[in-house]
């Protein structure tokens, strides 16, 4: 705890304010720790609320309103502030961020203006040093399983994590073989 406190005290943020959200507060702290010289290679921040079984969008049906749109807007605003802060600290090219979820969502609405747990979910990989774009192809929203699940998984999350660990952090095959990533190195 002393090491973390020292890094926090030695660090700073280039932005005077972040959006008002728990995720933004966490990312602000991460930026400050990095600036303060903390040598931690991976930080985990969390944002809840995506278990939207009901009232995901308002009855009028616009996708820019409602609980799910608000969650994505909060995520976007927090990540944007984080990278604006990193840019001001001259650290933006040294940080890569990855979003993931413990579960996906179904494609079809469940009758309660929400969606149920699904088998697929997007991952966002963000960073100034990355080549932008979309990897993979859009899933076919017409070709669903009988229980409204999307088909056509293209990437296993372990593949993505392995790529980040190897290509970004320089982990060796041996290190990856000794972890839960066995078979993905």
CSV table of C-alpha atoms in Angstrom, one decimal, residues 10-101:
chain,number,residue,atom,x,y,z
A,10,UNK,CA,4.0,11.4,-7.2
A,11,UNK,CA,1.5,11.4,-10.1
A,12,UNK,CA,-0.9,13.9,-11.5
A,13,UNK,CA,-3.7,14.2,-14.1
A,14,UNK,CA,-3.7,16.6,-17.0
A,15,UNK,CA,-7.5,17.0,-17.0
A,16,UNK,CA,-9.1,19.1,-14.3
A,17,UNK,CA,-12.2,17.0,-14.4
A,18,UNK,CA,-13.5,13.6,-15.6
A,19,UNK,CA,-17.1,12.7,-16.1
A,20,UNK,CA,-19.1,11.9,-13.0
A,21,UNK,CA,-19.1,8.1,-12.9
A,22,UNK,CA,-17.4,5.2,-11.0
A,23,UNK,CA,-15.5,4.0,-14.1
A,24,UNK,CA,-14.2,7.5,-14.8
A,25,UNK,CA,-13.0,7.9,-11.2
A,26,UNK,CA,-11.2,4.5,-11.5
A,27,UNK,CA,-9.5,5.5,-14.8
A,28,UNK,CA,-8.5,8.9,-13.4
A,29,UNK,CA,-6.7,7.0,-10.6
A,30,UNK,CA,-5.0,4.7,-13.1
A,31,UNK,CA,-3.7,7.6,-15.2
A,32,UNK,CA,-2.3,9.2,-12.0
A,33,UNK,CA,-0.6,6.0,-10.9
A,34,UNK,CA,0.9,5.5,-14.3
A,35,UNK,CA,2.2,9.1,-14.3
A,36,UNK,CA,3.5,8.6,-10.8
A,37,UNK,CA,5.7,5.8,-12.0
A,38,UNK,CA,3.8,2.8,-10.8
A,39,UNK,CA,5.2,-0.2,-12.7
A,40,UNK,CA,2.0,-2.2,-12.6
A,41,UNK,CA,1.5,-3.7,-16.1
A,42,UNK,CA,-2.3,-4.4,-15.9
A,43,UNK,CA,-5.1,-2.5,-14.1
A,44,UNK,CA,-8.6,-3.8,-13.7
A,45,UNK,CA,-11.5,-1.3,-13.6
A,46,UNK,CA,-15.1,-2.3,-13.5
A,47,UNK,CA,-18.5,-0.9,-14.5
A,48,UNK,CA,-21.7,-2.7,-13.7
A,49,UNK,CA,-25.3,-2.4,-14.9
A,50,UNK,CA,-25.1,-4.3,-18.2
A,51,UNK,CA,-27.3,-7.2,-17.0
A,52,UNK,CA,-30.3,-5.6,-18.8
A,53,UNK,CA,-33.1,-8.2,-18.8
A,54,UNK,CA,-35.7,-5.4,-18.8
A,55,UNK,CA,-36.2,-1.8,-19.8
A,56,UNK,CA,-33.0,-1.8,-22.0
A,57,UNK,CA,-34.6,0.7,-24.3
A,58,UNK,CA,-37.6,3.0,-23.7
A,59,UNK,CA,-41.0,2.0,-25.1
A,60,UNK,CA,-40.7,4.5,-28.0
A,61,UNK,CA,-37.8,2.2,-29.2
A,62,UNK,CA,-35.1,4.7,-30.0
A,63,UNK,CA,-31.6,3.1,-29.6
A,64,UNK,CA,-30.0,6.4,-28.5
A,65,UNK,CA,-32.1,6.6,-25.4
A,66,UNK,CA,-32.6,4.2,-22.5
A,67,UNK,CA,-30.5,2.3,-20.0
A,68,UNK,CA,-28.3,0.4,-22.5
A,69,UNK,CA,-27.5,3.6,-24.5
A,70,UNK,CA,-26.7,5.4,-21.2
A,71,UNK,CA,-24.3,2.6,-20.2
A,72,UNK,CA,-22.4,2.8,-23.5
A,73,UNK,CA,-22.3,6.6,-23.3
A,74,UNK,CA,-20.9,6.4,-19.8
A,75,UNK,CA,-18.3,3.9,-21.0
A,76,UNK,CA,-17.4,6.0,-24.0
A,77,UNK,CA,-17.1,9.3,-22.0
A,78,UNK,CA,-14.9,7.7,-19.3
A,79,UNK,CA,-12.6,6.1,-21.8
A,80,UNK,CA,-12.4,9.3,-23.9
A,81,UNK,CA,-11.5,11.3,-20.8
A,82,UNK,CA,-8.9,8.7,-19.8
A,83,UNK,CA,-7.1,8.9,-23.2
A,84,UNK,CA,-7.4,12.8,-23.3
A,85,UNK,CA,-5.7,12.7,-19.8
A,86,UNK,CA,-3.0,10.3,-21.0
A,87,UNK,CA,-2.4,12.5,-24.1
A,88,UNK,CA,-1.9,15.5,-21.9
A,89,UNK,CA,0.5,13.4,-19.7
A,90,UNK,CA,2.4,12.3,-22.9
A,91,UNK,CA,1.5,8.6,-22.1
A,92,UNK,CA,-1.3,7.9,-24.6
A,93,UNK,CA,1.0,5.8,-26.9
A,94,UNK,CA,2.0,3.6,-24.0
A,95,UNK,CA,-1.4,2.4,-22.8
A,96,UNK,CA,-3.8,-0.1,-24.4
A,97,UNK,CA,-7.3,-0.7,-22.9
A,98,UNK,CA,-9.6,-3.7,-23.4
A,99,UNK,CA,-13.2,-4.1,-22.5
A,100,UNK,CA,-14.7,-7.5,-21.7
A,101,UNK,CA,-17.8,-8.9,-20.1
